[in-house]
CSV table of C-alpha atoms in Angstrom, one decimal:
chain,number,residue,atom,x,y,z
A,51,MET,CA,-27.9,26.4,91.6
A,52,GLU,CA,-30.3,25.7,88.7
A,53,LEU,CA,-33.2,26.1,91.1
A,54,LEU,CA,-31.9,29.4,92.4
A,55,GLU,CA,-31.5,30.6,88.8
A,56,LEU,CA,-35.0,29.6,87.9
A,57,PHE,CA,-36.3,31.2,91.1
A,58,PHE,CA,-34.8,34.6,90.3
A,59,LYS,CA,-35.6,34.3,86.7
A,60,SER,CA,-39.3,33.8,87.4
A,61,ILE,CA,-39.4,36.7,89.9
A,62,PHE,CA,-37.6,39.3,87.9
A,63,ILE,CA,-36.9,38.5,84.2
A,64,ASP,CA,-40.2,36.6,83.5
A,65,ASN,CA,-42.2,38.7,85.9
A,66,MET,CA,-45.8,37.7,85.5
A,67,VAL,CA,-47.1,41.2,85.3
A,68,PHE,CA,-44.4,43.1,83.6
A,69,ALA,CA,-43.1,40.5,81.1
A,70,THR,CA,-46.3,38.6,80.2
A,71,PHE,CA,-49.2,40.8,81.5
A,72,LEU,CA,-50.8,38.1,83.4
A,73,GLY,CA,-53.2,38.8,86.2
A,74,MET,CA,-53.6,42.4,85.0
A,75,CYS,CA,-57.3,42.6,85.8
A,76,SER,CA,-56.9,42.1,89.5
A,77,TYR,CA,-53.6,43.9,89.4
A,78,LEU,CA,-55.4,47.0,88.3
A,79,ALA,CA,-58.6,46.6,90.3
A,80,VAL,CA,-57.1,45.7,93.7
A,81,SER,CA,-54.1,48.0,93.8
A,82,LYS,CA,-55.7,51.1,95.3
A,83,LYS,CA,-54.5,50.4,98.8
A,84,VAL,CA,-51.2,48.7,100.0
A,85,SER,CA,-53.0,46.6,102.6
A,86,THR,CA,-55.4,44.9,100.2
A,87,ALA,CA,-52.7,44.5,97.7
A,88,VAL,CA,-50.6,42.6,100.2
A,89,GLY,CA,-53.5,40.3,101.0
A,90,LEU,CA,-54.2,39.5,97.4
A,91,GLY,CA,-50.5,39.1,96.6
A,92,ALA,CA,-50.0,36.6,99.5
A,93,ALA,CA,-53.0,34.6,98.3
A,94,VAL,CA,-51.6,34.5,94.7
A,95,ILE,CA,-48.2,33.2,96.0
A,96,PHE,CA,-49.9,30.6,98.0
A,97,VAL,CA,-52.2,29.3,95.3
A,98,LEU,CA,-49.5,29.4,92.6
A,99,ALA,CA,-47.0,27.5,94.7
A,100,ILE,CA,-49.6,24.7,95.1
A,101,THR,CA,-51.3,24.6,91.7
A,102,VAL,CA,-48.2,24.7,89.5
A,103,PRO,CA,-46.6,21.5,91.0
A,104,LEU,CA,-50.0,19.8,91.0
A,105,ASN,CA,-50.6,20.6,87.4
A,106,TRP,CA,-47.1,19.4,86.6
A,107,LEU,CA,-48.0,16.0,88.1
A,108,LEU,CA,-51.2,16.0,86.1
A,109,ASP,CA,-49.4,16.9,82.9
A,110,GLN,CA,-46.6,14.4,83.4
A,111,TYR,CA,-48.7,11.4,84.4
A,112,ILE,CA,-52.0,11.9,82.6
A,113,LEU,CA,-52.1,14.6,79.9
A,114,GLN,CA,-48.8,14.4,77.9
A,115,GLU,CA,-48.4,12.3,74.9
A,116,GLY,CA,-47.4,8.8,76.1
A,117,ALA,CA,-47.9,9.9,79.7
A,118,LEU,CA,-50.4,7.1,80.4
A,119,SER,CA,-47.8,4.4,79.7
A,120,TRP,CA,-47.6,3.6,83.4
A,121,LEU,CA,-51.1,2.0,82.9
A,122,GLY,CA,-49.7,-0.5,80.5
A,123,GLU,CA,-48.6,-0.9,76.9
A,124,ASP,CA,-52.1,-0.2,75.4
A,125,PHE,CA,-52.2,3.3,76.8
A,126,ALA,CA,-48.8,4.4,75.7
A,127,SER,CA,-50.0,6.0,72.5
A,128,TYR,CA,-52.7,8.2,74.1
A,129,ASP,CA,-52.3,12.0,73.9
A,130,LEU,CA,-54.7,13.8,76.1
A,131,SER,CA,-53.0,17.2,76.0
A,132,PHE,CA,-56.1,18.8,74.3
A,133,LEU,CA,-57.8,18.3,77.7
A,134,SER,CA,-55.1,20.3,79.6
A,135,PHE,CA,-57.1,23.6,79.7
A,136,ILE,CA,-60.1,22.0,81.3
A,137,MET,CA,-58.0,19.9,83.7
A,138,PHE,CA,-55.8,22.8,84.8
A,139,ILE,CA,-58.7,25.1,85.4
A,140,ALA,CA,-60.6,22.4,87.3
A,141,THR,CA,-57.5,21.8,89.5
A,142,ILE,CA,-57.2,25.5,90.1
A,143,ALA,CA,-60.9,26.0,90.9
A,144,THR,CA,-60.9,23.1,93.3
A,145,MET,CA,-57.7,24.1,95.0
A,146,VAL,CA,-58.9,27.6,95.5
A,147,GLN,CA,-62.1,26.3,97.0
A,148,LEU,CA,-60.1,23.9,99.3
A,149,VAL,CA,-57.7,26.6,100.4
A,150,GLU,CA,-60.7,28.8,101.2
A,151,ILE,CA,-62.3,26.2,103.4
A,152,VAL,CA,-59.0,25.3,105.2
A,153,VAL,CA,-58.2,29.0,105.8
A,154,GLU,CA,-61.7,29.7,107.1
A,155,LYS,CA,-61.5,26.8,109.5
A,156,PHE,CA,-58.0,27.4,110.9
A,157,SER,CA,-57.4,31.1,110.7
A,158,PRO,CA,-60.6,33.2,110.7
A,159,SER,CA,-58.6,36.5,110.9
A,160,LEU,CA,-56.6,35.6,107.8
A,161,TYR,CA,-59.8,34.5,106.1
A,162,ASN,CA,-61.4,37.8,106.8
A,163,SER,CA,-58.6,39.7,105.3
A,164,LEU,CA,-58.2,37.4,102.3
A,165,GLY,CA,-61.9,36.4,102.1
A,166,ILE,CA,-63.1,38.3,99.1
A,167,PHE,CA,-59.8,37.7,97.1
A,168,LEU,CA,-59.7,34.0,97.2
A,169,PRO,CA,-62.7,33.4,94.9
A,170,LEU,CA,-61.2,36.1,92.6
A,171,ILE,CA,-58.0,34.1,92.3
A,172,ALA,CA,-59.7,31.2,90.5
A,173,VAL,CA,-60.1,33.6,87.5
A,174,ASN,CA,-56.8,35.3,87.9
A,175,CYS,CA,-54.9,34.8,84.6
A,176,ALA,CA,-51.6,34.6,86.5
A,177,ILE,CA,-52.6,31.3,88.1
A,178,LEU,CA,-53.7,29.5,84.9
A,179,GLY,CA,-50.8,31.3,83.1
A,180,GLY,CA,-48.3,29.8,85.5
A,181,SER,CA,-49.5,26.3,84.8
A,182,LEU,CA,-49.7,26.9,81.0
A,183,PHE,CA,-46.2,28.4,80.9
A,184,MET,CA,-45.0,25.4,83.0
A,185,GLN,CA,-46.4,23.2,80.3
A,186,SER,CA,-45.2,25.1,77.3
A,187,ARG,CA,-41.6,25.5,78.7
A,188,GLU,CA,-41.5,21.8,79.5
A,189,ILE,CA,-40.1,22.2,83.0
A,190,PRO,CA,-38.4,18.9,83.7
A,191,THR,CA,-38.8,18.2,87.4
A,192,LEU,CA,-41.3,18.5,90.2
A,193,GLY,CA,-38.8,20.6,92.3
A,194,GLN,CA,-38.3,23.1,89.5
A,195,ALA,CA,-42.1,23.3,88.9
A,196,THR,CA,-42.6,24.2,92.6
A,197,VAL,CA,-39.8,26.8,92.5
A,198,TYR,CA,-41.3,28.2,89.3
A,199,GLY,CA,-44.7,28.5,90.9
A,200,LEU,CA,-43.3,30.1,94.0
A,201,GLY,CA,-41.1,32.5,92.1
A,202,SER,CA,-43.9,33.6,89.8
A,203,GLY,CA,-46.1,34.3,92.8
A,204,ILE,CA,-43.5,36.4,94.5
A,205,GLY,CA,-42.9,38.3,91.3
A,206,TRP,CA,-46.6,39.1,91.1
A,207,PHE,CA,-46.7,40.0,94.7
A,208,LEU,CA,-43.8,42.5,94.2
A,209,ALA,CA,-45.5,44.0,91.2
A,210,ILE,CA,-48.8,44.7,92.9
A,211,LEU,CA,-47.1,45.9,96.0
A,212,ALA,CA,-45.1,48.4,94.0
A,213,ILE,CA,-48.0,49.8,92.0
A,214,ALA,CA,-50.2,50.1,95.1
A,215,ALA,CA,-47.5,52.1,96.9
A,216,ILE,CA,-47.1,54.3,93.8
A,217,ARG,CA,-50.9,54.8,93.5
A,218,GLU,CA,-51.2,55.8,97.1
A,219,LYS,CA,-48.6,58.5,96.6
A,220,ILE,CA,-49.8,59.7,93.2
A,221,ARG,CA,-53.1,60.7,94.7
A,222,TYR,CA,-51.4,63.9,95.8
A,223,SER,CA,-49.9,64.7,92.4
A,224,ASN,CA,-51.4,66.9,89.8
A,225,VAL,CA,-52.3,64.5,87.1
A,226,PRO,CA,-54.3,65.7,84.0
A,227,ALA,CA,-57.9,65.1,84.8
A,228,ALA,CA,-58.5,62.7,81.9
A,229,LEU,CA,-55.6,60.5,82.9
A,230,ARG,CA,-56.5,60.2,86.5
A,231,GLY,CA,-57.1,56.7,87.8
A,232,LEU,CA,-56.8,54.1,85.2
A,233,GLY,CA,-54.9,56.0,82.5
A,234,ILE,CA,-52.0,57.0,84.7
A,235,THR,CA,-51.8,53.5,86.2
A,236,PHE,CA,-51.4,52.0,82.7
A,237,ILE,CA,-48.6,54.4,81.9
A,238,ILE,CA,-46.8,53.9,85.2
A,239,THR,CA,-47.1,50.1,84.7
A,240,GLY,CA,-45.6,50.5,81.2
A,241,LEU,CA,-42.7,52.5,82.7
A,242,MET,CA,-42.2,49.9,85.4
A,243,ALA,CA,-42.2,47.2,82.8
A,244,ILE,CA,-39.4,49.0,80.9
A,245,GLY,CA,-37.5,49.1,84.2
A,246,PHE,CA,-37.9,45.4,84.7
A,247,MET,CA,-36.7,44.7,81.2
A,248,SER,CA,-33.3,45.8,82.5
A,249,PHE,CA,-33.2,42.6,84.5
A,250,GLY,CA,-33.1,40.7,81.2
A,251,GLY,CA,-29.3,40.4,81.1
A,252,MET,CA,-29.0,39.6,84.8
A,253,LEU,CA,-28.6,35.8,84.6
A,254,THR,CA,-27.9,35.3,80.9
A,255,GLY,CA,-24.8,37.5,80.9
A,256,GLY,CA,-24.6,37.3,77.1
A,257,ASP,CA,-25.0,33.5,77.1
A,258,GLU,CA,-27.1,32.8,74.0
A,259,GLU,CA,-28.3,29.4,75.2
A,260,THR,CA,-30.2,30.6,78.2
A,261,LYS,CA,-31.7,33.5,76.3
A,262,GLU,CA,-33.5,31.1,74.0
A,263,GLU,CA,-35.5,29.7,76.8
A,264,LYS,CA,-37.7,32.7,77.1
A,265,THR,CA,-41.3,32.9,76.1
A,266,VAL,CA,-42.4,32.9,72.5
A,267,GLN,CA,-43.8,36.3,73.0
A,268,VAL,CA,-40.5,37.7,74.3
A,269,GLU,CA,-38.7,35.8,71.6
A,270,THR,CA,-40.7,37.3,68.8
A,271,SER,CA,-40.1,40.8,70.1
A,272,LYS,CA,-36.4,39.9,70.5
A,273,VAL,CA,-36.2,38.8,67.0
A,274,ASN,CA,-37.9,41.9,65.8
A,275,GLN,CA,-35.5,43.9,67.9
A,276,GLU,CA,-32.6,42.1,66.4
A,277,LEU,CA,-34.0,42.8,62.9
A,278,VAL,CA,-34.0,46.5,63.8
A,279,THR,CA,-30.5,46.4,65.1
A,280,ASN,CA,-29.3,44.4,62.1
A,281,THR,CA,-30.7,46.8,59.7
A,282,LYS,CA,-29.0,49.6,61.6
A,283,ILE,CA,-25.7,47.7,61.4
A,284,GLU,CA,-26.1,47.2,57.7
A,285,GLU,CA,-26.5,50.9,57.1
B,241,MET,CA,-83.0,48.9,63.0
B,242,GLY,CA,-86.1,46.9,62.5
B,243,LEU,CA,-84.7,43.7,64.0
B,244,LEU,CA,-83.6,45.2,67.3
B,245,SER,CA,-85.5,47.4,69.7
B,246,LYS,CA,-83.7,50.5,70.9
B,247,LYS,CA,-82.8,48.9,74.2
B,248,ASP,CA,-81.4,45.8,72.5
B,249,ALA,CA,-79.4,47.9,70.1
B,250,SER,CA,-77.8,49.8,73.0
B,251,LEU,CA,-76.5,46.5,74.3
B,252,LEU,CA,-74.5,46.2,71.1
B,253,THR,CA,-73.3,49.7,70.8
B,254,ASP,CA,-72.6,50.8,74.4
B,255,PRO,CA,-69.6,48.6,74.9
B,256,LEU,CA,-68.0,50.0,71.8
B,257,THR,CA,-67.7,53.4,73.3
B,258,ASP,CA,-68.8,54.7,76.6
B,259,ASN,CA,-68.9,51.3,78.4
B,260,ASN,CA,-65.9,49.8,76.7
B,261,PRO,CA,-64.8,46.6,78.5
B,262,ILE,CA,-61.1,47.4,78.4
B,263,THR,CA,-60.9,51.2,79.0
B,264,ILE,CA,-63.9,51.6,81.3
B,265,GLN,CA,-64.8,48.3,82.9
B,266,VAL,CA,-61.1,47.3,83.2
B,267,LEU,CA,-61.9,43.7,82.1
B,268,GLY,CA,-59.9,41.5,79.9
B,269,ILE,CA,-56.6,43.3,79.9
B,270,CYS,CA,-54.6,40.2,80.8
B,271,SER,CA,-54.6,38.6,77.4
B,272,ALA,CA,-55.2,41.8,75.5
B,273,LEU,CA,-51.8,43.4,75.7
B,274,ALA,CA,-49.3,40.6,75.2
B,275,ILE,CA,-50.4,39.7,71.7
B,276,THR,CA,-50.9,43.1,70.1
B,277,ALA,CA,-47.4,43.5,68.6
B,278,GLU,CA,-48.9,42.4,65.3
B,279,LEU,CA,-52.3,43.4,63.8
B,280,LYS,CA,-53.0,39.8,62.5
B,281,ALA,CA,-52.7,38.3,66.0
B,282,SER,CA,-54.9,41.0,67.4
B,283,ILE,CA,-57.6,40.3,64.9
B,284,VAL,CA,-57.5,36.5,65.5
B,285,MET,CA,-57.6,37.1,69.2
B,286,ALA,CA,-60.6,39.5,68.8
B,287,VAL,CA,-62.5,36.9,66.7
B,288,SER,CA,-61.8,34.1,69.2
B,289,VAL,CA,-63.1,36.2,72.0
B,290,LEU,CA,-66.2,37.1,70.0
B,291,PHE,CA,-66.9,33.5,69.4
B,292,VAL,CA,-66.3,32.4,73.0
B,293,LEU,CA,-68.2,35.3,74.6
B,294,GLY,CA,-71.2,35.2,72.2
B,295,ILE,CA,-71.8,31.4,72.5
B,296,GLY,CA,-70.8,31.3,76.2
B,297,ASN,CA,-73.2,34.0,77.2
B,298,VAL,CA,-76.1,32.1,75.4
B,299,VAL,CA,-75.2,28.8,77.1
B,300,ILE,CA,-74.9,30.3,80.6
B,301,SER,CA,-78.1,32.3,80.0
B,302,LEU,CA,-79.9,29.1,79.1
B,303,MET,CA,-78.7,27.4,82.2
B,304,ARG,CA,-79.2,30.3,84.5
B,305,ASN,CA,-82.1,28.8,86.3
B,306,ILE,CA,-80.6,25.4,87.0
B,307,ILE,CA,-77.1,26.4,88.1
B,308,PRO,CA,-76.8,26.4,91.9
B,309,SER,CA,-75.2,29.7,92.9
B,310,LYS,CA,-72.5,28.0,95.0
B,311,ILE,CA,-70.8,26.1,92.2
B,312,ARG,CA,-71.6,28.6,89.4
B,313,ILE,CA,-67.9,29.6,89.0
B,314,ILE,CA,-66.9,26.1,88.3
B,315,VAL,CA,-69.8,25.6,85.9
B,316,GLN,CA,-68.8,28.8,84.1
B,317,LEU,CA,-65.2,27.8,83.9
B,318,VAL,CA,-66.1,24.4,82.3
B,319,VAL,CA,-68.3,26.1,79.7
B,320,VAL,CA,-65.6,28.5,78.7
B,321,ALA,CA,-62.9,25.9,78.8
B,322,ALA,CA,-64.9,23.7,76.4
B,323,LEU,CA,-65.3,26.6,74.0
B,324,VAL,CA,-61.7,27.6,74.2
B,325,ILE,CA,-60.6,24.1,73.5
B,326,ILE,CA,-62.6,24.3,70.2
B,327,VAL,CA,-61.0,27.6,69.3
B,328,ASP,CA,-57.5,26.3,70.1
B,329,LEU,CA,-58.0,23.1,68.0
B,330,VAL,CA,-59.4,25.1,65.1
B,331,LEU,CA,-56.4,27.5,65.2
B,332,LYS,CA,-54.0,24.6,65.4
B,333,ALA,CA,-55.6,23.0,62.4
B,334,PHE,CA,-56.0,26.1,60.1
B,335,ALA,CA,-53.4,28.6,61.3
B,336,TYR,CA,-50.6,26.7,63.0
B,337,GLU,CA,-48.0,29.4,62.8
B,338,LEU,CA,-50.3,31.9,64.3
B,339,SER,CA,-51.3,29.6,67.1
B,340,LYS,CA,-47.6,29.3,68.0
B,341,THR,CA,-47.3,33.1,68.2
B,342,LEU,CA,-50.4,33.3,70.4
B,343,SER,CA,-48.9,30.4,72.5
B,344,VAL,CA,-50.6,30.2,75.9
B,345,PHE,CA,-52.7,33.3,75.4
B,346,VAL,CA,-55.4,31.3,73.6
B,347,GLY,CA,-55.7,29.2,76.7
B,348,LEU,CA,-55.8,32.3,78.8
B,349,ILE,CA,-59.1,33.3,77.2
B,350,ILE,CA,-60.6,31.0,79.8
B,351,THR,CA,-59.5,33.3,82.6
B,352,ASN,CA,-60.1,36.4,80.6
B,353,CYS,CA,-62.0,38.5,83.1
B,354,ILE,CA,-64.2,39.9,80.4
B,355,ILE,CA,-65.8,36.5,79.9
B,356,MET,CA,-66.4,35.7,83.6
B,357,GLY,CA,-67.4,39.4,84.1
B,358,ARG,CA,-70.1,39.3,81.5
B,359,PHE,CA,-71.4,35.9,82.7
B,360,GLU,CA,-71.7,37.2,86.2
B,361,ALA,CA,-73.0,40.6,85.4
B,362,PHE,CA,-75.3,39.8,82.5
B,363,ALA,CA,-75.9,36.3,81.3
B,364,LEU,CA,-77.0,35.0,84.8
B,365,ALA,CA,-79.8,37.5,84.9
B,366,ASN,CA,-81.0,37.8,81.3
B,367,LYS,CA,-82.7,35.9,78.5
B,368,PRO,CA,-80.5,34.2,75.8
B,369,TRP,CA,-81.1,36.6,73.0
B,370,ARG,CA,-80.2,39.7,75.0
B,371,SER,CA,-77.2,37.8,76.5
B,372,PHE,CA,-76.1,37.0,73.0
B,373,LEU,CA,-76.2,40.7,72.0
B,374,ASP,CA,-74.4,41.7,75.2
B,375,GLY,CA,-71.7,39.1,74.5
B,376,ILE,CA,-71.2,40.2,70.9
B,377,GLY,CA,-71.2,43.9,71.9
B,378,ASN,CA,-68.6,43.5,74.6
B,379,ALA,CA,-66.4,41.2,72.6
B,380,ALA,CA,-66.5,43.8,69.8
B,381,GLY,CA,-65.6,46.6,72.2
B,382,TYR,CA,-62.7,44.5,73.3
B,383,GLY,CA,-61.7,43.7,69.7
B,384,VAL,CA,-61.8,47.4,68.7
B,385,ILE,CA,-59.2,48.3,71.3
B,386,LEU,CA,-57.1,45.3,70.5
B,387,ILE,CA,-57.1,46.2,66.8
B,388,ILE,CA,-56.3,49.9,67.5
B,389,VAL,CA,-53.4,48.9,69.6
B,390,GLY,CA,-52.2,46.3,67.2
B,391,PHE,CA,-52.5,48.7,64.3
B,392,PHE,CA,-50.3,51.4,65.9
B,393,ARG,CA,-47.8,48.9,67.3
B,394,GLU,CA,-47.2,47.1,64.0
B,395,LEU,CA,-47.3,50.3,62.0
B,396,LEU,CA,-44.8,52.2,64.2
B,397,GLY,CA,-42.8,49.2,65.3
B,398,SER,CA,-42.1,47.4,62.1
B,399,GLY,CA,-43.6,49.6,59.5
B,400,THR,CA,-45.9,46.9,58.2
B,401,LEU,CA,-49.7,46.2,58.4
B,402,LEU,CA,-50.8,42.6,58.3
B,403,GLY,CA,-47.3,41.9,57.0
B,404,PHE,CA,-47.5,44.3,54.1
B,405,LYS,CA,-44.7,46.9,53.9
B,406,VAL,CA,-46.9,50.0,53.8
B,407,LEU,CA,-44.1,52.4,54.6
B,408,GLY,CA,-41.6,51.1,52.1
B,409,ASP,CA,-38.7,48.8,52.6
B,410,PRO,CA,-36.4,49.6,55.5
B,411,ILE,CA,-33.4,47.8,54.0
B,412,GLU,CA,-33.6,48.9,50.4
B,413,LYS,CA,-34.6,52.4,51.6
B,414,THR,CA,-37.8,53.0,49.6
B,415,GLY,CA,-40.9,55.0,50.5
B,416,LEU,CA,-40.7,56.8,53.8
B,417,TYR,CA,-37.4,55.3,54.7
B,418,ALA,CA,-35.8,57.2,51.8
B,419,LEU,CA,-36.6,60.3,53.8
B,420,GLY,CA,-34.6,59.1,56.8
B,421,TYR,CA,-37.6,57.6,58.7
B,422,GLU,CA,-36.7,54.8,61.2
B,423,ASN,CA,-38.8,52.1,62.7
B,424,ASN,CA,-39.3,52.4,66.4
B,425,GLY,CA,-38.4,48.9,67.6
B,426,PHE,CA,-39.5,49.9,71.1
B,427,MET,CA,-43.1,49.7,70.0
B,428,LEU,CA,-42.7,45.9,69.6
B,429,LEU,CA,-41.7,45.4,73.2
B,430,SER,CA,-44.4,44.6,75.7
B,431,PRO,CA,-44.3,47.7,77.9
B,432,MET,CA,-45.4,49.9,75.0
B,433,ALA,CA,-48.8,48.1,74.8
B,434,LEU,CA,-49.6,49.4,78.2
B,435,ILE,CA,-48.6,52.9,77.3
B,436,VAL,CA,-50.6,52.9,74.1
B,437,VAL,CA,-53.7,51.7,76.0
B,438,GLY,CA,-53.0,54.5,78.6
B,439,LEU,CA,-53.0,57.0,75.7
B,440,ILE,CA,-56.2,55.6,74.3
B,441,ILE,CA,-57.8,56.0,77.7
B,442,TRP,CA,-56.5,59.6,77.9
B,443,VAL,CA,-58.0,60.5,74.5
B,444,GLN,CA,-61.3,58.8,75.2
B,445,ARG,CA,-61.7,60.6,78.6
B,446,SER,CA,-60.7,64.0,77.3
B,447,ARG,CA,-63.5,63.7,74.7
B,448,ASN,CA,-66.1,62.6,77.2
B,449,SER,CA,-65.6,64.3,80.6
B,450,ALA,CA,-68.4,62.2,82.2
B,451,LEU,CA,-65.9,59.3,82.3
B,452,ILE,CA,-63.2,61.0,84.3
B,453,GLU,CA,-62.5,59.3,87.7
B,454,ASP,CA,-62.8,61.4,90.9
């Protein structure tokens, strides 16, 4: 049940694109056609589902404060968490390279359709963001980390699929010349993000405890929002 | 400018306007939007990127002849990651509260496409001094957009700038609030950052029709 909750939460409520703006660069650059969007989206799901649990293991057994205690008493006080950026990005870059080689060997047709996107993924913020959020939210088990990675990937996939479909249609609309292309895509994404905010109450159901688990960024805006409503109540 | 030739100067000024990394090249949007609810966070982010991109471009440019092209992405990532760790530790030491607000977004400078983009497009093919200028110029172009967005979101969203109540006190009803003005709390939510950037693009392109897409 907990896993299912985390799964849906990472797809809809904490959607990579709409709630945290991760992976925006490739999201905007590769969303002109649905078919390429599907290819990139699938690659992101794949890589996220592999790298988040891997980085969880790294974090748990090497990087965290006291994580090295399995080596012996002397190592228990070590805190290597300042190395986490470099370790995470190295894991991601290696995994992407590995996935590329494996896919090329076993499925040339998939490789041809994913080909150019795979190297791009190494620098997709959504991938590193997944690992960093996993670390900062202190996800407790390997299973949850896997589900979180998978869910975030699917959320990203949904987002890029939706915007690609909209962009294909919007080509036939009469958009003001200066807004065409990038401008209107930004505004549509903003509107979609507002839509996705409505998922916010889906799992919490007014339960204050689960609400507090959200990201710092969302928290601050929540707090500000509450300030606004509080001032309104005081009037 | 005596110090810079005309060509070098354009490296600095172009990214500020007609070749802006965010609105024209579509680079570096990932970390740009999430942290712009406050002006202070935007400025810190802009300065961090300026540091990482300026130094990183020089380092990559110095190494450009010895990096094998097959593993260049990993080399680039290691250089950026090392610089970002420095930024992160400095922030944690001198501005702890702010580093909490920025949370994972400092780390995400590593995968900020603007950095990899400039490495690939410029530093790998140019001498260190020119690369440095290019890095500073592009980071400044990125910073300008960040600061504009941060300015409007903080001003309209919470009526403050850098934490100062420039529009008066909303609770005690002074300044503009005495006239019935209300803060637009919506501006603080993340979707509005996208819409503000969309509007900036709109303004920029209506002023310069050469930038309009198809």
